[in-house]
Coordinates of C-alpha atoms in Angstrom, one line a residue:
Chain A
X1248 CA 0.0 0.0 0.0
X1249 CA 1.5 3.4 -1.0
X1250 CA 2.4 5.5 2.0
X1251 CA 1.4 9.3 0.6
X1252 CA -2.1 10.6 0.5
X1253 CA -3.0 10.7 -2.7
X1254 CA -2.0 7.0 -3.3
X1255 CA -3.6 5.9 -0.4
X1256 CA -7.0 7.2 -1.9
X1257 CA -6.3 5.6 -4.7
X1258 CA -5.5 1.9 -2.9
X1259 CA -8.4 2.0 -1.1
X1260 CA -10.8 3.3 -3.7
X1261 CA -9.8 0.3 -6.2
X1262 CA -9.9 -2.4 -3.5
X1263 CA -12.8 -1.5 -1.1
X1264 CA -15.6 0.2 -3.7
X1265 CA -17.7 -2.9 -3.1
X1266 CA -17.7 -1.7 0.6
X1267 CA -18.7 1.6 -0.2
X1268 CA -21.0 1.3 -2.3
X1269 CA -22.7 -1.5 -0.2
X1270 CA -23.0 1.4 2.7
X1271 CA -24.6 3.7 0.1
X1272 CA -26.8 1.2 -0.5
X1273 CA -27.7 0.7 3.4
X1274 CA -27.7 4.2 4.2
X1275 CA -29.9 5.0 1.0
X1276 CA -32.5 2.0 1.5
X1277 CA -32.8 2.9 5.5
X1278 CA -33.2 7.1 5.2
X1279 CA -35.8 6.7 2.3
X1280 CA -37.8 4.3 3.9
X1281 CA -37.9 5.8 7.2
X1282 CA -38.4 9.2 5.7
X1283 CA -41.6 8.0 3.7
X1284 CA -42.9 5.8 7.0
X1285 CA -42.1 8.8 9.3
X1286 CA -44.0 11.5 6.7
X1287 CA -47.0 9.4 7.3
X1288 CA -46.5 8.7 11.4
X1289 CA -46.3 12.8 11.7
X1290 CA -49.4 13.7 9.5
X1291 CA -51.3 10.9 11.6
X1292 CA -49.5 13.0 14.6
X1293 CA -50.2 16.3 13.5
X1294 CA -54.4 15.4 12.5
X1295 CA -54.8 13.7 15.6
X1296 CA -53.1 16.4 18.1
X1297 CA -54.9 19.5 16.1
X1298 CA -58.1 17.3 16.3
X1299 CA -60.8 20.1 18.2
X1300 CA -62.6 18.6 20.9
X1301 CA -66.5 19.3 21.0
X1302 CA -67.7 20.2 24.4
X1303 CA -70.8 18.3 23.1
X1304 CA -69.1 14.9 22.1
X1305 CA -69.9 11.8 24.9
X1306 CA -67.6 12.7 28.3
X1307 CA -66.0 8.9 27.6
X1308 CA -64.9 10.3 23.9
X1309 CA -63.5 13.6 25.3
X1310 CA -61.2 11.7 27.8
X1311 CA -60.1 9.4 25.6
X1312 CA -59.3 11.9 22.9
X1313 CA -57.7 13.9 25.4
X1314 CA -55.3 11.2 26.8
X1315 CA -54.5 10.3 23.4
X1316 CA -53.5 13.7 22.9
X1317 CA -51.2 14.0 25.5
X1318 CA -49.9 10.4 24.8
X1319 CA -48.9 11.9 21.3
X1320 CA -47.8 15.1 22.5
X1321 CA -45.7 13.2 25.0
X1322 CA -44.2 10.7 22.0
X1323 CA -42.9 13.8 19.9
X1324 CA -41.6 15.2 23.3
X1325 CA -39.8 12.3 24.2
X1326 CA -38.2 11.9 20.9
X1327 CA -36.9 14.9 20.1
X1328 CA -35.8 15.5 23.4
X1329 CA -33.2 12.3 23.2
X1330 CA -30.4 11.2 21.5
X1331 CA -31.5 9.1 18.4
X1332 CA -28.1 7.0 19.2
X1333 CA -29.0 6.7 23.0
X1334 CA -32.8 5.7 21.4
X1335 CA -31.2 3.6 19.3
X1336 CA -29.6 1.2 22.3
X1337 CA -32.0 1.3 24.2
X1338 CA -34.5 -0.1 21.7
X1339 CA -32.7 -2.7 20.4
X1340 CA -30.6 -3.8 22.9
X1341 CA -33.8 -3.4 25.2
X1342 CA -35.8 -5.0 23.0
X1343 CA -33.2 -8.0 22.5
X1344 CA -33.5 -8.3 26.5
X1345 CA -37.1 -9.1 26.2
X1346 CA -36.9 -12.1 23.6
X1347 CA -37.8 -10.0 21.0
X1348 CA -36.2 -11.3 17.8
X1349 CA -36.0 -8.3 14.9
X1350 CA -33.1 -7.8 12.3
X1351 CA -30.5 -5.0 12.6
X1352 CA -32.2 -3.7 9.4
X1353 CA -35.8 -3.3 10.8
X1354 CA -34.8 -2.3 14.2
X1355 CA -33.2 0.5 12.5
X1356 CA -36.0 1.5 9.9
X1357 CA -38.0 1.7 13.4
X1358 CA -35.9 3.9 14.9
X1359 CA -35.0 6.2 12.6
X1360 CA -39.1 5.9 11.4
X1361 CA -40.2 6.9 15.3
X1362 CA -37.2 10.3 14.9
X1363 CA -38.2 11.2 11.7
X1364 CA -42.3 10.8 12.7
X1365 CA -41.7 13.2 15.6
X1366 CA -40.2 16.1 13.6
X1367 CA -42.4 15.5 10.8
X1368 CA -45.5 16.0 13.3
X1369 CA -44.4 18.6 14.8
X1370 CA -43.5 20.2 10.8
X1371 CA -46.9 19.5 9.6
X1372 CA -48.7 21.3 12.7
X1373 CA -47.3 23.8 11.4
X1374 CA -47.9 23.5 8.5
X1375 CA -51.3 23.0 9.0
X1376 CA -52.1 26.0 11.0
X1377 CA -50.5 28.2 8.7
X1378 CA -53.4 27.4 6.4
X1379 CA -55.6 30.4 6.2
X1380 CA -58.9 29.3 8.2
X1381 CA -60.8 30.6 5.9
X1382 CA -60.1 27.2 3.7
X1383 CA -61.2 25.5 6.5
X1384 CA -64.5 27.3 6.3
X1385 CA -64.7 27.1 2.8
X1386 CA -65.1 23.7 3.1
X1387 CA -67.6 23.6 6.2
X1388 CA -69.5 25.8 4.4
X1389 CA -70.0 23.9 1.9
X1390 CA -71.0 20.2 4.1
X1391 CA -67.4 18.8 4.3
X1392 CA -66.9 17.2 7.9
X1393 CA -63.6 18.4 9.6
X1394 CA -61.8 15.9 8.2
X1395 CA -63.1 15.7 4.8
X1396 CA -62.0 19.2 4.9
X1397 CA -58.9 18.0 6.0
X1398 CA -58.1 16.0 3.6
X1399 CA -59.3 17.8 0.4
X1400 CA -57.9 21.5 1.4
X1401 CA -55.8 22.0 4.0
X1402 CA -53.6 19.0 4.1
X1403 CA -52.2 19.4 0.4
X1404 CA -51.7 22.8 1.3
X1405 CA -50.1 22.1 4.2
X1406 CA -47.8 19.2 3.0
X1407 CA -47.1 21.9 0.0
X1408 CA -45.7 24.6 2.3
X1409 CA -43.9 22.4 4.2
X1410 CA -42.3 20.2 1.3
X1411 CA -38.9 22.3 2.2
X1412 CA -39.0 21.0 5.6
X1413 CA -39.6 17.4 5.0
X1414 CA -37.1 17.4 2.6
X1415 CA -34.5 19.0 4.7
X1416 CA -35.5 15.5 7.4
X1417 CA -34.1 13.4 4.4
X1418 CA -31.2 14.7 4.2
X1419 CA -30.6 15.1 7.8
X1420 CA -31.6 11.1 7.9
X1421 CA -29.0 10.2 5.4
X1422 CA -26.4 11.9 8.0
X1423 CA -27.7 10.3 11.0
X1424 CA -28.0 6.8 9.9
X1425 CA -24.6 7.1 10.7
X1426 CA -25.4 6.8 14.0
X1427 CA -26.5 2.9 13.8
X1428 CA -23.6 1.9 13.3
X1429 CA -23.5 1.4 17.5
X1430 CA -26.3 -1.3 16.8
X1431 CA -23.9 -2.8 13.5
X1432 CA -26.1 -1.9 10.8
X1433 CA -23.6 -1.7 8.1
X1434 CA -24.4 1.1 6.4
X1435 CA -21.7 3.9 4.9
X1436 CA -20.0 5.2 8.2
X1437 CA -19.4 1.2 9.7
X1438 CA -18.2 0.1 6.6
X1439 CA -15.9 3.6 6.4
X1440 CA -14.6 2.3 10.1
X1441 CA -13.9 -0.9 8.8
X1442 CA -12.2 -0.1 5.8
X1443 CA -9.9 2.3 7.8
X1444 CA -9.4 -0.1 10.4
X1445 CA -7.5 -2.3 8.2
X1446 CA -4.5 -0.4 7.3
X1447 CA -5.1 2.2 9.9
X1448 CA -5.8 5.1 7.2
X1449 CA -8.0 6.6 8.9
X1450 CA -8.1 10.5 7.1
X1451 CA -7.9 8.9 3.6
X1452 CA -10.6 6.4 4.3
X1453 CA -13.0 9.2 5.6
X1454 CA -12.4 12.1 3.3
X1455 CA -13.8 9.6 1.0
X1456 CA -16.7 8.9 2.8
X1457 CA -16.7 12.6 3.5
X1458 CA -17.1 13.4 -0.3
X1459 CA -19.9 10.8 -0.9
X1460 CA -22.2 11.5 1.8
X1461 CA -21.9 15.2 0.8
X1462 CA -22.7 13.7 -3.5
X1463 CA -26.1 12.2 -1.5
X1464 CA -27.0 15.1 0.4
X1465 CA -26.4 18.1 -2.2
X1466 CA -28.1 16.0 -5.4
X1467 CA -31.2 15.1 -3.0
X1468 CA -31.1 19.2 -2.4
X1469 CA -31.4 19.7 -5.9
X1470 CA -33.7 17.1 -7.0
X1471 CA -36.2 18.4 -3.9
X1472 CA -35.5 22.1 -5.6
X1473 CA -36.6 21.2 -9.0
X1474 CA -39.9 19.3 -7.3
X1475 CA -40.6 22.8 -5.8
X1476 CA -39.9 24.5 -8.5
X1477 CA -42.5 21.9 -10.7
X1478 CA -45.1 22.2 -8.2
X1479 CA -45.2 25.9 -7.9
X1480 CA -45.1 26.8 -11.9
X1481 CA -48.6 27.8 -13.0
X1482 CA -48.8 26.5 -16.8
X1483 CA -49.8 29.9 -18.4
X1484 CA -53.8 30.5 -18.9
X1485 CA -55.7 31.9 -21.1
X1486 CA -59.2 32.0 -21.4
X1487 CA -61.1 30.2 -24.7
X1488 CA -64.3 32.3 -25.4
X1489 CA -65.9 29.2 -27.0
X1490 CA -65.0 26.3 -24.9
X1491 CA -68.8 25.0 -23.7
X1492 CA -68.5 21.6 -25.4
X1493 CA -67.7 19.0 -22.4
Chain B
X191 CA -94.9 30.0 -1.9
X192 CA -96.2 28.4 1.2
X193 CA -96.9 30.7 4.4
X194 CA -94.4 29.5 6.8
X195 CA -91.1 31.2 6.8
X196 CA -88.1 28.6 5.6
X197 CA -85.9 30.1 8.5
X198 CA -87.2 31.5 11.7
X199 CA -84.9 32.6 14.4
X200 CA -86.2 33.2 17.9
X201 CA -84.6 35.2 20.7
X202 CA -81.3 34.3 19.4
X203 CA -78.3 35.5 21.6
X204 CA -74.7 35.2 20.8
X205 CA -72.4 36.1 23.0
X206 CA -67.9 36.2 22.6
X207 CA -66.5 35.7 25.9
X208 CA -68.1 39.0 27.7
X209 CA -69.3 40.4 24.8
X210 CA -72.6 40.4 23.2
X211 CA -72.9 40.5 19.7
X212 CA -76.5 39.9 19.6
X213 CA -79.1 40.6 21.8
X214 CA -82.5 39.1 21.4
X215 CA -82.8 39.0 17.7
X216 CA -86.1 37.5 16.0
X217 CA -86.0 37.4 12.1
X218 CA -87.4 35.4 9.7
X219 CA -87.2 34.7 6.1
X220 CA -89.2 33.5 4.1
X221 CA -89.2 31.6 0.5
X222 CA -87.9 33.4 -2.9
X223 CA -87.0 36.5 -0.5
X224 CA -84.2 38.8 -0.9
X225 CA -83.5 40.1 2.3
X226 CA -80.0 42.3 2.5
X227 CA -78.7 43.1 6.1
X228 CA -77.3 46.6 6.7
X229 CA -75.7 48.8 9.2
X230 CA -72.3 49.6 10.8
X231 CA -69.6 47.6 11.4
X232 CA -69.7 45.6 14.6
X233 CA -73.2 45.6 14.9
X234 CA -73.0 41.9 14.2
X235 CA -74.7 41.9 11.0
X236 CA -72.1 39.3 10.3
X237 CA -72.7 37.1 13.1
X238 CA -76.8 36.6 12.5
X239 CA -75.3 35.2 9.1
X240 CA -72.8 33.0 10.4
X241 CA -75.6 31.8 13.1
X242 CA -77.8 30.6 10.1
X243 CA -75.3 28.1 8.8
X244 CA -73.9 27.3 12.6
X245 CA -70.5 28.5 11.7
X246 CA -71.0 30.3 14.7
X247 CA -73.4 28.2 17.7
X248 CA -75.7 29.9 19.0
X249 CA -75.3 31.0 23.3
X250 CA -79.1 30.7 23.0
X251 CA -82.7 31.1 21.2
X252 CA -83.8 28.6 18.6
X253 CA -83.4 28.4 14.4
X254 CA -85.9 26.8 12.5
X255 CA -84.7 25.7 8.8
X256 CA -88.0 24.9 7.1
X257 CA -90.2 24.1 10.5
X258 CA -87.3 22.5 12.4
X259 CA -85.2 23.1 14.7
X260 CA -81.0 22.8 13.8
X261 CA -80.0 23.9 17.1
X262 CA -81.9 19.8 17.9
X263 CA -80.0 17.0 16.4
X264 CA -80.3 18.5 12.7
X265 CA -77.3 16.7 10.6
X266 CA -74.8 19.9 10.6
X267 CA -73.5 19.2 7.3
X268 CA -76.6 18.7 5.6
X269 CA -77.6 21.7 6.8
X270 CA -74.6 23.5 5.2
X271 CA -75.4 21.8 2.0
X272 CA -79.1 23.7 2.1
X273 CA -77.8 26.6 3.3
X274 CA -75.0 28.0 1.0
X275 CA -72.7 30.8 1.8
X276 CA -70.4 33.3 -0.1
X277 CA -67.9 35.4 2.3
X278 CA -66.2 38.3 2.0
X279 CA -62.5 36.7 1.3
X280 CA -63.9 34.5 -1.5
X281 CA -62.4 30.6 0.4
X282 CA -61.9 29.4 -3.1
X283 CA -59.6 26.0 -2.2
X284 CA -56.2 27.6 -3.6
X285 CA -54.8 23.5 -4.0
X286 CA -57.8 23.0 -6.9
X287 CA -58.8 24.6 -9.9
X288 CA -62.1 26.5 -10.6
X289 CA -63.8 23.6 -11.7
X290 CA -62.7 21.4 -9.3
X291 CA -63.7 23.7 -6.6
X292 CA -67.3 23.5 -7.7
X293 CA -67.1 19.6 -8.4
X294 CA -65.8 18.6 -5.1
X295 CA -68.4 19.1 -2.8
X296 CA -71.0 17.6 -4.8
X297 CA -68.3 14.7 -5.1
X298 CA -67.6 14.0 -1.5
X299 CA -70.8 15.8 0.1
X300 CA -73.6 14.9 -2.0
X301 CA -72.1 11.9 -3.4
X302 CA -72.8 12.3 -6.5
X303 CA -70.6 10.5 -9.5
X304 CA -68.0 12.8 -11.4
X305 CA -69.8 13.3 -14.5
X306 CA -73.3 14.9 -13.0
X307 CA -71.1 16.7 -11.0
X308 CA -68.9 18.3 -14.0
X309 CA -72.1 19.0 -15.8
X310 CA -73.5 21.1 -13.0
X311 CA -70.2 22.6 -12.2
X312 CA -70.3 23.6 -16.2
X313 CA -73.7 24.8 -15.9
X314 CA -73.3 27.3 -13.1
X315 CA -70.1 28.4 -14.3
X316 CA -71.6 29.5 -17.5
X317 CA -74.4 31.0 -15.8
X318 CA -71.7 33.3 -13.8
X319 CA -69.8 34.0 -16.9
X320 CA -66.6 31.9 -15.4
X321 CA -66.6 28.9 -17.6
X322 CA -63.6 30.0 -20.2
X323 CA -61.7 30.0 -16.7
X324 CA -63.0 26.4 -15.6
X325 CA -59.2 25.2 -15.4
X326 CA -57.6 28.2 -14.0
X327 CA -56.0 28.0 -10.4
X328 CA -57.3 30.7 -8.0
X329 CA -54.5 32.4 -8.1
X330 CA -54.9 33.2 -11.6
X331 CA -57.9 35.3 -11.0
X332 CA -59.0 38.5 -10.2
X333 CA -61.4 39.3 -7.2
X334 CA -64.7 39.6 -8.6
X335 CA -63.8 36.4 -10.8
X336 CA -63.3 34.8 -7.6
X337 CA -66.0 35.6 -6.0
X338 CA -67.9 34.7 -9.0
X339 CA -66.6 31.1 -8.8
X340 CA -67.7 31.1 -5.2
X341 CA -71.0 31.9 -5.8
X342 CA -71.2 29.3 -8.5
X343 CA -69.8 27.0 -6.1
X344 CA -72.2 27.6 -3.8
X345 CA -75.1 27.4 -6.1
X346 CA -73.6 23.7 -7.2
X347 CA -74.8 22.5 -3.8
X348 CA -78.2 23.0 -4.9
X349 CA -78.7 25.5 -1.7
X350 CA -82.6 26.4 -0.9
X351 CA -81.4 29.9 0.7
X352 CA -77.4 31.4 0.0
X353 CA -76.4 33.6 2.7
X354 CA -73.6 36.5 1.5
X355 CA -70.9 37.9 3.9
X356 CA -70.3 41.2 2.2
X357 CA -69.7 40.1 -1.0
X358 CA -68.0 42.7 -2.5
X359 CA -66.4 44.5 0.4
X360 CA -63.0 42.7 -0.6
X361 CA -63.4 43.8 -4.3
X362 CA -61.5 46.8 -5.8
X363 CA -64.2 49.1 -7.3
X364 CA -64.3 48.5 -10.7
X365 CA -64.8 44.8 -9.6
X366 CA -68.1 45.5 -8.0
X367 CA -70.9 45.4 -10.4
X368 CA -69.9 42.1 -12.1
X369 CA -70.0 40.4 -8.9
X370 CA -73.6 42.2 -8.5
X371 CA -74.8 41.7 -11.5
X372 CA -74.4 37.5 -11.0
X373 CA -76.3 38.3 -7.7
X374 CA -79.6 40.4 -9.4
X375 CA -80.1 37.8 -12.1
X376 CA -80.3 35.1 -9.2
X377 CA -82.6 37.5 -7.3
X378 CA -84.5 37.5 -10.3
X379 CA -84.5 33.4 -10.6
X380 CA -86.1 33.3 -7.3
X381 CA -83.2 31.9 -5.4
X382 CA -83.5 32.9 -1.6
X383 CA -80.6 35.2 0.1
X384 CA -79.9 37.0 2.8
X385 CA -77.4 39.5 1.7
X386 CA -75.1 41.5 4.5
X387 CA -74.0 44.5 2.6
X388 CA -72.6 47.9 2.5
X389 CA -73.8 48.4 -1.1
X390 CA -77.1 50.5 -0.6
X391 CA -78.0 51.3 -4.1
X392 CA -77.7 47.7 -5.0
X393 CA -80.2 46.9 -1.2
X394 CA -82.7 49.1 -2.8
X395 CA -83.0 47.9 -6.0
X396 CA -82.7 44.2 -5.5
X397 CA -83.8 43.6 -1.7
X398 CA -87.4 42.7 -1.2
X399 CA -86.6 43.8 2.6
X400 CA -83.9 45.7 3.9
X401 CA -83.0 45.0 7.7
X402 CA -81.0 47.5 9.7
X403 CA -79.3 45.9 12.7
X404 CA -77.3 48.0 15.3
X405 CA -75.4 46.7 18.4
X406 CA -76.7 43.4 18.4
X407 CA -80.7 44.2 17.5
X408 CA -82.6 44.9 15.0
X409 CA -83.6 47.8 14.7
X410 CA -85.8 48.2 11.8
X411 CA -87.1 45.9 9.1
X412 CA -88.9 46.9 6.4
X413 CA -89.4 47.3 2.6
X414 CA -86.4 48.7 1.0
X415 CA -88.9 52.1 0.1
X416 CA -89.7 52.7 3.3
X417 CA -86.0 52.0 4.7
X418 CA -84.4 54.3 2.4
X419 CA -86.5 57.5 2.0
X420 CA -88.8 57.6 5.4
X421 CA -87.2 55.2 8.1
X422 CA -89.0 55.2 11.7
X423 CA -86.1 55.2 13.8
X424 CA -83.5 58.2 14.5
X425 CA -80.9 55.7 14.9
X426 CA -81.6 54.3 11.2
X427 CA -81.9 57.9 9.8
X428 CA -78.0 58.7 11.1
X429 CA -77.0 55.4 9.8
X430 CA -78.1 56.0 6.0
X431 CA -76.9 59.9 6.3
X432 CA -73.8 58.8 6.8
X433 CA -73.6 55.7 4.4
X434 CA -75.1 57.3 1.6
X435 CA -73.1 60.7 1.8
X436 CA -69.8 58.3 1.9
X437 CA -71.3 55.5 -0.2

């Protein structure tokens, strides 16, 4: 193995790219699929917290509603206000302790699912409120339950104005996957530590890593740019005096 | 017509927090009526309006929709179906396009299947002149166009009265007549509205009755005639020399 920099690079890019490129695949596979899982946990978050309680509903309903409430509150709470590595022991360790039987790989889709559903939730409240009420009542007005309303008006809204936001979670997932490696999911930072670990070049190995976590994060910027960009643009309109034949 | 008034409020009282934004009110309307609502700001003109739908509840008194009363275990959303409203800031659904905003209610409220409902979108966005804009987004129209979708959204719903919220007080001036001009020619259909406006010329020449409500009552409730040129009440009299000399 060459002993300069450069050539060190060069060694360890032509003998351990199957290692690298099976972390990308990890790190990929895990912050996608937790991203998409936790979108949907913090919408379900978001409705159910914002849900209005009627003072007429059935006492039984109210406390229910209530506790559930605070359960959820408590959830998004909880997770933000931890490490996801310290979460990330304690749940799968913890869970091993128990008998439970789950693979690294869906252990770690969990946990990175339950982070990314608390920030989304607290995201798409948000973005929900910012929704002028007067959609709201555009849509009572016209018979639509609350959540028919909802799910119609103010939720596509919502998700729109906070499609920044959510996007900015993926990227911030594809960094902290990272942090599984403490439960051996070999994704791109474990496999960086084990490439370095064999010929103890540790700078080389990790500017490397270095330069493709930041390829994963900047083209993900840019691809979630050009979705803005699509969604906002209004085609051009112009009004055709004589269309009345559909 | 028949005799009995298709909504009948009865010592309704509506109070926010402390405040009481009406005191005691009994009104009725009755079928094919044009009734427009007048008088200052405040003096919860607004309110009776949003009382009729239940978009505001009621502290107390009863509303009878047609011999019944909604206050009782009447479906809500029904309700809203039969009783239409058009406000002030338009709530067109900025995520849909013109015709979708007059298809979706009749889509996911009255259940009805996507072609009726795009026919009857088509027909009451011809009727309010909007139907070379049927796939514009909101945002590519002006106020009164706005506010004419709205109306033709509401009217979609097949609404037996259509409350307005002041209309046009959100229009720039020029904007005004087209939005009242969709509004006479449904007067003259026979559609029932309660109107609350600031538009007094337009109050005397469409309204059957003309109400004038101040701090929480009403005051005075009467053809438009006698309203405008020999009102009873001193209160009214100050009201209308000050609206007409501005208006």
């Amino acid at each position: 193995m060459p002993s300069d920099f450069i050539g060190g690079i060069r060694y360890i890019l032509e003998n351990y790219s199957p290692l690298f490129i099976e972390g990308i695949k990890i790190t990929l596979y895990i912050s996608l699929t937790s991203t998409v899982i936790g979108c949907i946990v913090g919408l379900i978050v978001a409705v159910l917290r914002l849900l209005p309680i009627n003072k007429k509903d059935f006492i039984v309903k109210k406390v229910l509603l209530r506790f559930f409430q605070f359960f959820l509150g408590f959830y998004v709470e909880f997770i933000r206000g931890t490490p996801m590595i310290v979460q990330a022991m304690f749940i799968y360790y913890g869970s091993k302790g128990i008998g439970m039987g789950w693979s690294v790989l869906s252990a770690s889709i969990f946990i990175v699912s339950l982070n990314t559903g608390a920030y989304v939730a607290e995201i798409m409240r948000g973005g929900i409120t910012s929704v002028d009420f007067g959609q709201t009542e555009g849509a009572r007005a016209i018979g639509m339950t609350y959540i028919q309303s909802m799910i119609y008006v103010v939720i596509p809204q919502a998700f729109r104005n906070s499609l920044p936001a959510i996007g900015n979670e993926f990227v911030i997932n594809i960094k902290d996957t990272s942090v599984l490696n403490v439960i051996a999911l070999n994704e791109l930072f474990l496999q960086a530590k084990t490439i370095s670990g064999i010929h103890y070049r540790t700078s080389e190995t990790f500017l490397i890593t270095a330069i493709i976590y930041f390829i994963m994060t900047y083209t993900i910027t840019r691809l979630l740019k050009y979705l803005e960009y699509r969604l906002d643009r209004v085609p051009e309109f112009s009004p055709k005096d004589g269309d009345i034949n559909e | 017509m028949n005799n009995q008034p298709i909504i009948n409020i009865e010592h309704l009282k509506k109070n926010f927090g402390n405040l009481e934004v009406l005191k005691d009110i009994d009104f009725e309307i009755n079928e094919q009526e044009v009734v427009c609502i007048i008088g200052s700001s405040g003096s919860g003109k607004s309110t009776l309006l949003r009382c009729m739908n239940l978009l505001e509840e009621p502290t107390s008194g009863v509303i009878y929709f047609n011999g019944k009363d909604i206050l009782l275990g009447y479906n809500i959303n029904k309700l809203r179906t039969e009783i239409g409203m058009v406000f002030q800031q338009f709530n067109l659904f900025n995520n849909k396009t013109v015709i979708d905003n007059c298809m979706i209610g009749q889509i996911k409220v009255l259940k009805m299947n996507a072609k009726e409902a795009k026919e009857k979108a088509i027909y009451y966005l011809k009727k309010v002149g909007m139907l070379p804009f049927k796939d514009a987004k909101t945002r590519q129209l002006s106020g009164g166009q706005k506010q004419r979708v709205a109306i033709a959204r509401a009217l979609c719903m097949n609404p037996k009265v259509l409350l307005f919220d002041e209309p046009t007080s959100a229009l720039d001036p020029e904007m005004v007549q087209e939005v009242l001009e969709v509004m006479k020619n449904l007067a003259k259909e026979g559609l029932t509205m309660v109107i609350v406006t600031h538009e007094m010329a337009f109050a005397r020449d469409v309204a059957d009755r003309v109400v004038f409500m101040d701090n929480g009552v009403v005051v005075e409730d009467d053809k438009p005639d006698v309203i405008f040129t020999n009102p009873k009440h001193e209160r009214t009299k100050t009201f209308l020399n000050r609206a007409l000399k501005h208006g």
